[in-house]
Amino acid sequence: MEKLLIQGGNRLEGDVRISGAKNAVLPILAATLLGDSASRICNVPHLRDVTTMNRLLGQLGASLTVDEKMNIEVDPTTVNSTIAPYDLVKTMRASILVLGPLLARYGFAEVSLPGGCAIGARPVNLHIDGLRAMKAEIVVEEGYIKARAKRLRGARIFMDMVSVTGTENLLMAATLADGVTVIENAAREPEVVDLADYLSRMGARIEGAGTDTITVEGVERLRGCEHTVLPDRIEAGTFLVGAAMTGGRVRCVDVAPASMDAVLAKLREAGAELTISDSMVALEMDGARPRPVDIHTAPHPGFPTDMQAQFMAMNSIADGTSTLVETIFENRYMHVQEMQRMGADIRLEGNTAIVSGVESITGAPVMATDLRASAGLILMALVARGETVVDRVYHIDRGYERIEEKLSQLGARIQRLS
Ligand code: EPZ
């Protein structure tokens, strides 16, 4: 089991290039299955989850070629299976994203039920209900979602909870359905918009992506095309919080600032000075200690739940008290006990965390439990006195490309121990 060894105390300073967004590239790779020719996806981050999705596409029979820059060409014309097996799906919940495309393109799909994970039960009822509304016949048995449809029919679907991958699955299915589909209470995340951009370029007819109502007029076929993936707003946010916590100055390049409004506003509230251009965000803290900021997670354009752990880390050393309310997942506070072991003063009351900032925290052996919790622990380690060892680093590698290299380039003392 690999670990990260971090010596705290250095400021983060310099430039860091932000990779393509994990939560955009995963639905887009699944969407390549809808085409009747090959697609080329560029700016793909080198992440465990991308490798898993590539393996799944390969398992379905698609032909993949990956070049040295991680650009991926997917040829779906060789697909010969519509089964997404448990051994793959259990390692990555986002595998559920092949359900809509397989059903729409081939009329069949058997996808293992994704288990829950550390942050919650993560049901997929909204995905299933929406596809049933489009006249899919779906049974859930033996741990698999078994779906079939001669041809999906356009429908008006109201999603009673905002679901990012739920919206994406239904959006992808609707592109080849017979008639018009309206998805109401749709997720508005930038990654949904990036997927819709790719689908439109394939020939789909989509209106309203990025709003809470998406209208899709089904077409007969979609052709493969080239697409460059949106920059990762969560990776960028993570590095900017690291700069704010260490009192440094970091420039994130190749980012999409317009996708980061809620996070940038909170960084300003914490006392950071931001300089923004169309593909760059620079943060200057000039040695100041962060001010506490209250956080209330919500669907986009609200504050992203994927940045909650990182802001809890910053609030742990801020000069005052703050509250964080997690409204998206029922158990996304696994990082709290690890942060407490480093000296953070955090009290949990239901889905609210009350944080009293402390002057200093100490390094400790800690364990990662989920992707963003790990990021929060690494940020704590950057400012902790002494040495921190973060175990179960595979969680980090799911969503951050070469994090120890990027942090080292910014001046952190961090190394990977195998
Ligand atoms: C996506 O997960 C992201 N993953 C998550 O990022 C992110 O935290 C989450 O959206 C919220 O923004 C990908 O895009 C691959 P949801 P998703 O469906 O789609 C409930 C990361 O760290 N729900 O928007 O699975 C669900 O339990 C990951 O990169 C149902 O009840 O999340 C949750 O409470 C973590 N039934 C809420 O809705 C359903 O059918 C939002 O979940 C679907 C969801």
Short mmCIF file of C-alpha atoms and ligand atoms in Angstrom, two decimals:
data_model
loop_
_atom_site.label_atom_id
_atom_site.label_comp_id
_atom_site.label_asym_id
_atom_site.label_seq_id
_atom_site.Cartn_x
_atom_site.Cartn_y
_atom_site.Cartn_z
CA MET A 1 0.00 0.00 0.00
CA GLU A 2 1.58 3.28 -1.09
CA LYS A 3 1.82 6.21 1.31
CA LEU A 4 2.65 9.91 1.10
CA LEU A 5 5.24 11.34 3.50
CA ILE A 6 4.89 15.09 4.06
CA GLN A 7 7.05 17.49 6.09
CA GLY A 8 4.96 20.57 6.94
CA GLY A 9 6.08 24.18 7.07
CA ASN A 10 6.81 25.21 3.48
CA ARG A 11 4.84 27.86 1.61
CA LEU A 12 3.38 26.85 -1.76
CA GLU A 13 4.77 29.15 -4.43
CA GLY A 14 4.78 29.01 -8.22
CA ASP A 15 2.74 27.86 -11.19
CA VAL A 16 0.79 24.63 -11.50
CA ARG A 17 -0.96 23.32 -14.62
CA ILE A 18 -4.44 22.01 -13.94
CA SER A 19 -5.43 18.71 -15.61
CA GLY A 20 -8.67 17.81 -17.36
CA ALA A 21 -11.66 17.27 -15.09
CA LYS A 22 -12.20 13.73 -13.78
CA ASN A 23 -15.94 14.29 -13.50
CA ALA A 24 -16.14 15.50 -17.10
CA VAL A 25 -13.92 12.89 -18.75
CA LEU A 26 -15.74 9.93 -17.16
CA PRO A 27 -19.20 10.67 -18.65
CA ILE A 28 -17.59 11.77 -21.93
CA LEU A 29 -15.69 8.47 -22.28
CA ALA A 30 -18.97 6.63 -21.62
CA ALA A 31 -20.69 8.81 -24.24
CA THR A 32 -18.25 7.65 -26.94
CA LEU A 33 -20.34 4.43 -26.97
CA LEU A 34 -23.22 6.39 -28.53
CA GLY A 35 -21.30 7.11 -31.73
CA ASP A 36 -21.15 4.96 -34.86
CA SER A 37 -17.55 6.00 -35.43
CA ALA A 38 -14.44 6.72 -33.38
CA SER A 39 -13.98 9.71 -31.06
CA ARG A 40 -10.75 11.32 -29.87
CA ILE A 41 -10.79 12.76 -26.34
CA CYS A 42 -8.01 15.22 -25.44
CA ASN A 43 -6.71 16.78 -22.19
CA VAL A 44 -7.48 13.51 -20.37
CA PRO A 45 -6.05 13.43 -16.81
CA HIS A 46 -3.88 10.43 -15.91
CA LEU A 47 -6.05 9.08 -13.07
CA ARG A 48 -6.94 5.65 -11.70
CA ASP A 49 -10.60 6.29 -12.46
CA VAL A 50 -9.78 7.02 -16.12
CA THR A 51 -7.80 3.79 -16.33
CA THR A 52 -10.79 1.95 -14.84
CA MET A 53 -13.20 3.51 -17.35
CA ASN A 54 -10.82 2.59 -20.19
CA ARG A 55 -10.75 -0.99 -18.92
CA LEU A 56 -14.53 -1.05 -18.80
CA LEU A 57 -14.83 0.25 -22.39
CA GLY A 58 -12.30 -2.39 -23.42
CA GLN A 59 -14.31 -5.07 -21.61
CA LEU A 60 -17.35 -4.00 -23.67
CA GLY A 61 -15.28 -4.57 -26.81
CA ALA A 62 -14.50 -0.97 -27.78
CA SER A 63 -11.03 -0.39 -29.28
CA LEU A 64 -8.92 2.16 -27.44
CA THR A 65 -5.60 3.78 -28.33
CA VAL A 66 -3.90 6.10 -25.85
CA ASP A 67 -1.06 8.36 -26.98
CA GLU A 68 1.84 9.65 -24.90
CA LYS A 69 -0.14 12.76 -23.94
CA MET A 70 -3.03 10.58 -22.64
CA ASN A 71 -5.26 11.62 -25.57
CA ILE A 72 -7.63 8.68 -25.98
CA GLU A 73 -9.16 7.43 -29.23
CA VAL A 74 -12.24 5.24 -28.63
CA ASP A 75 -13.67 3.22 -31.52
CA PRO A 76 -17.07 1.92 -30.39
CA THR A 77 -17.77 0.02 -33.62
CA THR A 78 -16.15 -3.12 -32.17
CA VAL A 79 -18.38 -3.21 -29.06
CA ASN A 80 -19.53 -6.83 -28.56
CA SER A 81 -20.91 -6.83 -25.02
CA THR A 82 -23.38 -4.76 -23.01
CA ILE A 83 -22.41 -6.09 -19.59
CA ALA A 84 -20.51 -3.96 -17.04
CA PRO A 85 -19.29 -6.56 -14.51
CA TYR A 86 -19.22 -6.25 -10.72
CA ASP A 87 -15.44 -6.58 -10.43
CA LEU A 88 -15.00 -3.35 -12.38
CA VAL A 89 -18.04 -1.42 -11.20
CA LYS A 90 -17.20 -2.05 -7.52
CA THR A 91 -13.94 -0.12 -7.96
CA MET A 92 -15.60 2.91 -9.53
CA ARG A 93 -19.22 3.97 -9.08
CA ALA A 94 -19.06 6.17 -12.16
CA SER A 95 -19.19 2.93 -14.21
CA ILE A 96 -22.96 3.42 -13.94
CA LEU A 97 -22.48 6.02 -16.70
CA VAL A 98 -22.34 3.30 -19.38
CA LEU A 99 -25.95 2.30 -18.60
CA GLY A 100 -27.63 5.09 -20.58
CA PRO A 101 -25.36 4.91 -23.64
CA LEU A 102 -25.50 1.07 -23.93
CA LEU A 103 -29.28 1.06 -23.58
CA ALA A 104 -29.75 3.86 -26.10
CA ARG A 105 -27.29 2.49 -28.66
CA TYR A 106 -27.77 -1.30 -28.35
CA GLY A 107 -31.16 -1.71 -26.63
CA PHE A 108 -29.59 -3.75 -23.82
CA ALA A 109 -27.45 -3.09 -20.75
CA GLU A 110 -26.49 -5.11 -17.69
CA VAL A 111 -24.64 -2.98 -15.19
CA SER A 112 -23.67 -4.14 -11.73
CA LEU A 113 -25.27 -2.07 -8.98
CA PRO A 114 -22.50 0.23 -7.76
CA GLY A 115 -22.01 -0.37 -4.05
CA GLY A 116 -22.11 2.48 -1.61
CA CYS A 117 -18.88 4.06 -0.56
CA ALA A 118 -17.33 5.86 2.39
CA ILE A 119 -19.36 9.02 1.87
CA GLY A 120 -22.80 7.47 1.57
CA ALA A 121 -25.23 4.85 0.27
CA ARG A 122 -25.19 6.51 -3.17
CA PRO A 123 -28.39 4.93 -4.59
CA VAL A 124 -29.12 5.06 -8.33
CA ASN A 125 -32.93 5.12 -8.21
CA LEU A 126 -33.08 8.40 -10.15
CA HIS A 127 -31.12 6.83 -13.02
CA ILE A 128 -33.46 3.82 -13.13
CA ASP A 129 -36.70 5.80 -12.71
CA GLY A 130 -35.70 8.17 -15.51
CA LEU A 131 -34.88 5.36 -17.94
CA ARG A 132 -38.16 3.64 -17.07
CA ALA A 133 -39.93 6.89 -17.92
CA MET A 134 -38.28 6.53 -21.35
CA LYS A 135 -39.94 3.11 -21.68
CA ALA A 136 -36.94 1.00 -20.73
CA GLU A 137 -37.81 -2.31 -19.07
CA ILE A 138 -35.52 -2.58 -16.07
CA VAL A 139 -35.22 -5.28 -13.42
CA VAL A 140 -32.73 -5.20 -10.58
CA GLU A 141 -31.71 -8.72 -9.66
CA GLU A 142 -28.63 -10.62 -8.53
CA GLY A 143 -26.90 -7.29 -7.90
CA TYR A 144 -27.32 -6.17 -11.51
CA ILE A 145 -29.41 -3.54 -13.25
CA LYS A 146 -30.79 -5.38 -16.28
CA ALA A 147 -32.27 -3.02 -18.84
CA ARG A 148 -33.73 -3.45 -22.30
CA ALA A 149 -35.58 -1.23 -24.77
CA LYS A 150 -36.36 -1.68 -28.44
CA ARG A 151 -35.99 2.06 -28.71
CA LEU A 152 -36.17 4.56 -25.86
CA ARG A 153 -38.99 7.07 -26.07
CA GLY A 154 -38.67 10.77 -25.28
CA ALA A 155 -40.33 11.68 -21.94
CA ARG A 156 -40.74 14.52 -19.48
CA ILE A 157 -38.68 13.54 -16.41
CA PHE A 158 -38.70 15.39 -13.09
CA MET A 159 -35.70 14.43 -10.95
CA ASP A 160 -36.79 14.82 -7.33
CA MET A 161 -33.14 15.22 -6.26
CA VAL A 162 -30.41 16.97 -8.21
CA SER A 163 -28.09 14.19 -9.38
CA VAL A 164 -25.00 14.84 -11.49
CA THR A 165 -24.49 11.37 -12.97
CA GLY A 166 -28.26 10.81 -12.94
CA THR A 167 -28.67 13.84 -15.20
CA GLU A 168 -25.75 12.68 -17.37
CA ASN A 169 -27.11 9.14 -17.82
CA LEU A 170 -30.55 10.41 -18.86
CA LEU A 171 -29.06 13.10 -21.10
CA MET A 172 -26.96 10.51 -22.94
CA ALA A 173 -29.91 8.09 -23.26
CA ALA A 174 -32.19 10.84 -24.59
CA THR A 175 -29.88 11.72 -27.50
CA LEU A 176 -30.92 8.58 -29.44
CA ALA A 177 -34.48 8.26 -28.10
CA ASP A 178 -37.54 8.57 -30.32
CA GLY A 179 -38.99 12.04 -29.66
CA VAL A 180 -38.27 14.84 -27.22
CA THR A 181 -37.07 14.41 -23.63
CA VAL A 182 -37.27 17.17 -21.02
CA ILE A 183 -35.16 16.66 -17.86
CA GLU A 184 -36.40 18.92 -15.07
CA ASN A 185 -34.45 19.71 -11.89
CA ALA A 186 -31.35 18.73 -13.87
CA ALA A 187 -27.84 19.14 -12.44
CA ARG A 188 -26.15 22.35 -13.61
CA GLU A 189 -22.51 21.33 -12.99
CA PRO A 190 -19.95 22.52 -15.58
CA GLU A 191 -19.13 18.85 -16.22
CA VAL A 192 -22.73 18.30 -17.39
CA VAL A 193 -22.28 21.21 -19.80
CA ASP A 194 -18.98 19.78 -21.08
CA LEU A 195 -20.71 16.44 -21.76
CA ALA A 196 -23.55 18.24 -23.56
CA ASP A 197 -21.00 20.14 -25.69
CA TYR A 198 -19.39 16.85 -26.75
CA LEU A 199 -22.78 15.22 -27.49
CA SER A 200 -23.87 18.25 -29.55
CA ARG A 201 -20.68 18.01 -31.56
CA MET A 202 -21.57 14.33 -32.20
CA GLY A 203 -24.86 15.57 -33.69
CA ALA A 204 -27.17 15.51 -30.65
CA ARG A 205 -29.87 18.18 -30.34
CA ILE A 206 -29.64 19.58 -26.80
CA GLU A 207 -30.97 22.82 -25.29
CA GLY A 208 -30.57 24.12 -21.75
CA ALA A 209 -27.45 22.29 -20.54
CA GLY A 210 -26.23 24.23 -17.48
CA THR A 211 -29.77 25.17 -16.49
CA ASP A 212 -32.19 23.08 -14.43
CA THR A 213 -34.21 22.13 -17.52
CA ILE A 214 -32.52 20.25 -20.36
CA THR A 215 -34.45 19.49 -23.57
CA VAL A 216 -33.19 16.82 -25.98
CA GLU A 217 -34.64 16.00 -29.39
CA GLY A 218 -33.65 12.42 -30.19
CA VAL A 219 -31.82 11.70 -33.46
CA GLU A 220 -31.20 8.50 -35.44
CA ARG A 221 -27.43 8.36 -35.07
CA LEU A 222 -24.42 10.14 -33.62
CA ARG A 223 -20.94 10.25 -35.11
CA GLY A 224 -17.67 10.22 -33.26
CA CYS A 225 -15.71 13.45 -33.01
CA GLU A 226 -12.86 15.15 -31.17
CA HIS A 227 -13.34 16.83 -27.79
CA THR A 228 -11.00 18.55 -25.33
CA VAL A 229 -12.01 18.01 -21.71
CA LEU A 230 -12.82 20.93 -19.39
CA PRO A 231 -10.18 21.75 -16.72
CA ASP A 232 -10.73 20.30 -13.26
CA ARG A 233 -12.23 22.99 -10.99
CA ILE A 234 -11.81 20.77 -7.90
CA GLU A 235 -8.10 20.11 -8.51
CA ALA A 236 -7.61 23.87 -9.05
CA GLY A 237 -9.59 24.67 -5.89
CA THR A 238 -7.50 22.21 -3.91
CA PHE A 239 -4.21 23.86 -4.90
CA LEU A 240 -5.59 27.35 -4.24
CA VAL A 241 -6.65 26.30 -0.73
CA GLY A 242 -3.13 24.91 -0.21
CA ALA A 243 -1.69 28.29 -1.18
CA ALA A 244 -4.07 30.08 1.19
CA MET A 245 -3.24 27.73 4.10
CA THR A 246 0.53 28.00 3.67
CA GLY A 247 0.48 31.77 3.18
CA GLY A 248 1.95 31.39 -0.28
CA ARG A 249 1.25 32.49 -3.81
CA VAL A 250 0.18 30.02 -6.52
CA ARG A 251 -0.90 30.51 -10.12
CA CYS A 252 -3.18 27.79 -11.55
CA VAL A 253 -2.93 27.77 -15.34
CA ASP A 254 -5.21 26.10 -17.91
CA VAL A 255 -8.24 26.49 -15.62
CA ALA A 256 -11.82 27.62 -16.34
CA PRO A 257 -12.39 30.36 -13.73
CA ALA A 258 -16.07 30.78 -14.67
CA SER A 259 -16.70 27.26 -13.24
CA MET A 260 -15.25 28.24 -9.86
CA ASP A 261 -17.29 31.25 -8.69
CA ALA A 262 -18.48 29.82 -5.35
CA VAL A 263 -14.99 28.61 -4.35
CA LEU A 264 -13.24 31.81 -5.44
CA ALA A 265 -15.74 33.91 -3.46
CA LYS A 266 -14.98 31.89 -0.31
CA LEU A 267 -11.22 32.20 -0.85
CA ARG A 268 -11.61 35.99 -1.07
CA GLU A 269 -13.70 35.90 2.14
CA ALA A 270 -10.79 34.04 3.79
CA GLY A 271 -8.55 36.97 2.95
CA ALA A 272 -6.88 35.76 -0.24
CA GLU A 273 -6.05 38.17 -3.03
CA LEU A 274 -7.07 36.69 -6.41
CA THR A 275 -5.98 37.63 -9.92
CA ILE A 276 -8.13 36.06 -12.64
CA SER A 277 -7.78 35.86 -16.44
CA ASP A 278 -9.68 33.68 -18.92
CA SER A 279 -7.59 30.57 -18.22
CA MET A 280 -5.65 31.43 -15.06
CA VAL A 281 -6.35 32.02 -11.36
CA ALA A 282 -3.58 33.35 -9.10
CA LEU A 283 -3.90 33.44 -5.32
CA GLU A 284 -1.72 35.57 -3.05
CA MET A 285 -1.92 35.22 0.74
CA ASP A 286 1.26 37.09 1.56
CA GLY A 287 1.87 35.16 4.77
CA ALA A 288 -1.50 36.06 6.30
CA ARG A 289 -3.46 33.52 8.34
CA PRO A 290 -6.79 32.59 6.69
CA ARG A 291 -9.97 34.05 8.13
CA PRO A 292 -12.71 31.48 8.96
CA VAL A 293 -15.42 31.02 6.31
CA ASP A 294 -18.83 29.39 6.74
CA ILE A 295 -19.57 26.70 4.13
CA HIS A 296 -22.91 25.27 3.03
CA THR A 297 -22.56 22.71 0.24
CA ALA A 298 -25.16 22.69 -2.55
CA PRO A 299 -25.60 21.64 -6.18
CA HIS A 300 -23.84 23.92 -8.70
CA PRO A 301 -23.67 26.90 -8.81
CA GLY A 302 -23.65 26.52 -5.01
CA PHE A 303 -20.54 25.59 -3.04
CA PRO A 304 -19.30 22.16 -4.27
CA THR A 305 -19.38 19.26 -1.80
CA ASP A 306 -16.10 18.08 -3.38
CA MET A 307 -14.38 21.10 -1.82
CA GLN A 308 -15.81 20.66 1.71
CA ALA A 309 -12.91 18.69 3.19
CA GLN A 310 -10.37 21.12 1.76
CA PHE A 311 -12.14 24.12 3.33
CA MET A 312 -12.45 22.24 6.61
CA ALA A 313 -8.67 21.93 6.56
CA MET A 314 -8.31 25.67 5.98
CA ASN A 315 -10.86 26.53 8.68
CA SER A 316 -8.95 24.28 11.12
CA ILE A 317 -6.07 26.76 11.18
CA ALA A 318 -8.06 29.96 10.57
CA ASP A 319 -8.22 32.74 13.18
CA GLY A 320 -11.75 32.12 14.42
CA THR A 321 -14.77 29.81 14.40
CA SER A 322 -16.68 28.58 11.35
CA THR A 323 -19.46 26.16 10.49
CA LEU A 324 -19.66 23.75 7.56
CA VAL A 325 -22.97 22.20 6.53
CA GLU A 326 -22.81 19.17 4.21
CA THR A 327 -26.16 18.82 2.45
CA ILE A 328 -25.30 16.47 -0.45
CA PHE A 329 -23.94 13.29 1.16
CA GLU A 330 -24.98 11.78 4.46
CA ASN A 331 -21.53 10.71 5.60
CA ARG A 332 -18.94 13.04 4.17
CA TYR A 333 -17.14 13.77 7.43
CA MET A 334 -14.78 10.78 7.49
CA HIS A 335 -11.85 13.21 7.42
CA VAL A 336 -12.91 14.89 10.69
CA GLN A 337 -11.50 12.26 13.07
CA GLU A 338 -8.20 12.20 11.17
CA MET A 339 -7.99 16.00 11.28
CA GLN A 340 -8.73 15.91 15.03
CA ARG A 341 -5.76 13.58 15.46
CA MET A 342 -3.60 16.35 13.96
CA GLY A 343 -4.93 18.80 16.53
CA ALA A 344 -7.92 20.32 14.73
CA ASP A 345 -10.78 21.44 17.02
CA ILE A 346 -13.90 20.21 15.19
CA ARG A 347 -17.27 19.34 16.69
CA LEU A 348 -19.88 17.44 14.65
CA GLU A 349 -23.60 17.99 15.15
CA GLY A 350 -25.47 15.96 12.55
CA ASN A 351 -24.48 17.29 9.13
CA THR A 352 -22.93 20.41 10.64
CA ALA A 353 -19.28 20.74 11.64
CA ILE A 354 -18.24 23.57 13.98
CA VAL A 355 -14.54 24.35 13.62
CA SER A 356 -12.52 26.47 16.04
CA GLY A 357 -9.32 27.50 14.31
CA VAL A 358 -6.10 26.64 16.17
CA GLU A 359 -2.70 28.31 15.95
CA SER A 360 -0.90 25.17 14.89
CA ILE A 361 -1.44 21.50 14.17
CA THR A 362 0.96 18.57 14.35
CA GLY A 363 1.85 15.90 11.83
CA ALA A 364 0.56 12.37 12.48
CA PRO A 365 0.06 9.06 10.68
CA VAL A 366 -3.41 9.40 9.08
CA MET A 367 -5.52 7.29 6.74
CA ALA A 368 -7.35 8.40 3.64
CA THR A 369 -10.96 7.23 3.41
CA ASP A 370 -12.22 8.84 0.22
CA LEU A 371 -10.86 10.99 -2.54
CA ARG A 372 -11.51 14.48 -1.23
CA ALA A 373 -10.94 13.57 2.43
CA SER A 374 -7.42 12.55 1.38
CA ALA A 375 -6.93 15.93 -0.27
CA GLY A 376 -8.00 17.64 2.96
CA LEU A 377 -5.50 15.61 4.99
CA ILE A 378 -2.65 16.43 2.60
CA LEU A 379 -3.47 20.13 2.93
CA MET A 380 -3.37 19.79 6.73
CA ALA A 381 0.01 18.06 6.47
CA LEU A 382 1.43 20.96 4.46
CA VAL A 383 1.03 23.30 7.46
CA ALA A 384 1.43 20.78 10.29
CA ARG A 385 4.51 20.86 12.53
CA GLY A 386 6.58 17.77 11.79
CA GLU A 387 5.89 14.77 9.64
CA THR A 388 2.63 13.28 8.36
CA VAL A 389 2.22 9.92 6.65
CA VAL A 390 -1.00 9.57 4.65
CA ASP A 391 -1.92 5.93 4.10
CA ARG A 392 -4.18 4.39 1.38
CA VAL A 393 -3.01 6.86 -1.20
CA TYR A 394 -4.88 5.02 -3.93
CA HIS A 395 -7.87 7.16 -2.96
CA ILE A 396 -5.90 10.25 -3.98
CA ASP A 397 -4.70 8.76 -7.24
CA ARG A 398 -8.32 8.30 -8.31
CA GLY A 399 -8.80 12.04 -8.66
CA TYR A 400 -5.44 13.85 -8.60
CA GLU A 401 -2.82 13.47 -11.31
CA ARG A 402 0.70 13.07 -9.85
CA ILE A 403 -0.23 15.15 -6.78
CA GLU A 404 3.16 14.76 -5.09
CA GLU A 405 4.96 15.98 -8.22
CA LYS A 406 2.71 19.02 -8.61
CA LEU A 407 2.98 19.88 -4.90
CA SER A 408 6.79 19.37 -4.91
CA GLN A 409 7.06 21.78 -7.85
CA LEU A 410 5.27 24.32 -5.65
CA GLY A 411 7.79 23.84 -2.85
CA ALA A 412 6.10 21.24 -0.66
CA ARG A 413 8.24 18.57 0.99
CA ILE A 414 6.29 15.50 -0.07
CA GLN A 415 7.28 12.09 -1.33
CA ARG A 416 5.58 8.83 -2.21
CA LEU A 417 6.62 5.76 -0.19
CA SER A 418 5.88 2.42 -1.84
C1 EPZ B 1 -21.08 13.22 -8.74
O1 EPZ B 1 -21.43 12.05 -8.04
C2 EPZ B 1 -19.57 13.31 -8.67
N1 EPZ B 1 -18.98 12.14 -9.34
C3 EPZ B 1 -19.13 13.38 -7.21
O2 EPZ B 1 -17.73 13.54 -7.19
C4 EPZ B 1 -19.78 14.61 -6.57
O3 EPZ B 1 -19.44 14.65 -5.21
C5 EPZ B 1 -21.31 14.51 -6.72
O4 EPZ B 1 -21.66 14.37 -8.12
C6 EPZ B 1 -22.04 15.74 -6.18
O5 EPZ B 1 -21.56 16.88 -6.85
C7 EPZ B 1 -18.94 12.12 -10.69
O6 EPZ B 1 -19.38 13.04 -11.37
C8 EPZ B 1 -18.28 10.92 -11.32
P1 EPZ B 1 -25.19 12.76 -7.19
P2 EPZ B 1 -22.92 11.46 -8.17
O7 EPZ B 1 -25.95 11.74 -7.98
O8 EPZ B 1 -23.48 11.81 -9.49
C9 EPZ B 1 -28.37 11.18 -4.09
C10 EPZ B 1 -15.58 13.12 -6.46
O9 EPZ B 1 -15.03 13.28 -5.38
N2 EPZ B 1 -28.85 10.32 -5.19
O10 EPZ B 1 -25.16 14.17 -7.68
O11 EPZ B 1 -22.87 10.03 -7.76
C11 EPZ B 1 -26.96 10.82 -3.66
O12 EPZ B 1 -27.00 9.77 -2.70
C12 EPZ B 1 -16.96 12.52 -6.54
O13 EPZ B 1 -15.07 13.43 -7.58
C13 EPZ B 1 -29.98 9.53 -4.98
O14 EPZ B 1 -30.57 9.53 -3.89
O15 EPZ B 1 -23.67 12.28 -7.06
C14 EPZ B 1 -26.45 12.10 -3.07
O16 EPZ B 1 -26.91 12.21 -1.74
C15 EPZ B 1 -17.44 12.14 -5.16
N3 EPZ B 1 -30.41 8.73 -5.99
C16 EPZ B 1 -27.13 13.18 -3.94
O17 EPZ B 1 -28.23 12.52 -4.59
C17 EPZ B 1 -29.79 8.71 -7.22
O18 EPZ B 1 -30.26 7.98 -8.12
C18 EPZ B 1 -26.24 13.77 -5.02
O19 EPZ B 1 -25.64 12.66 -5.68
C19 EPZ B 1 -28.66 9.52 -7.41
C20 EPZ B 1 -28.20 10.32 -6.38
#
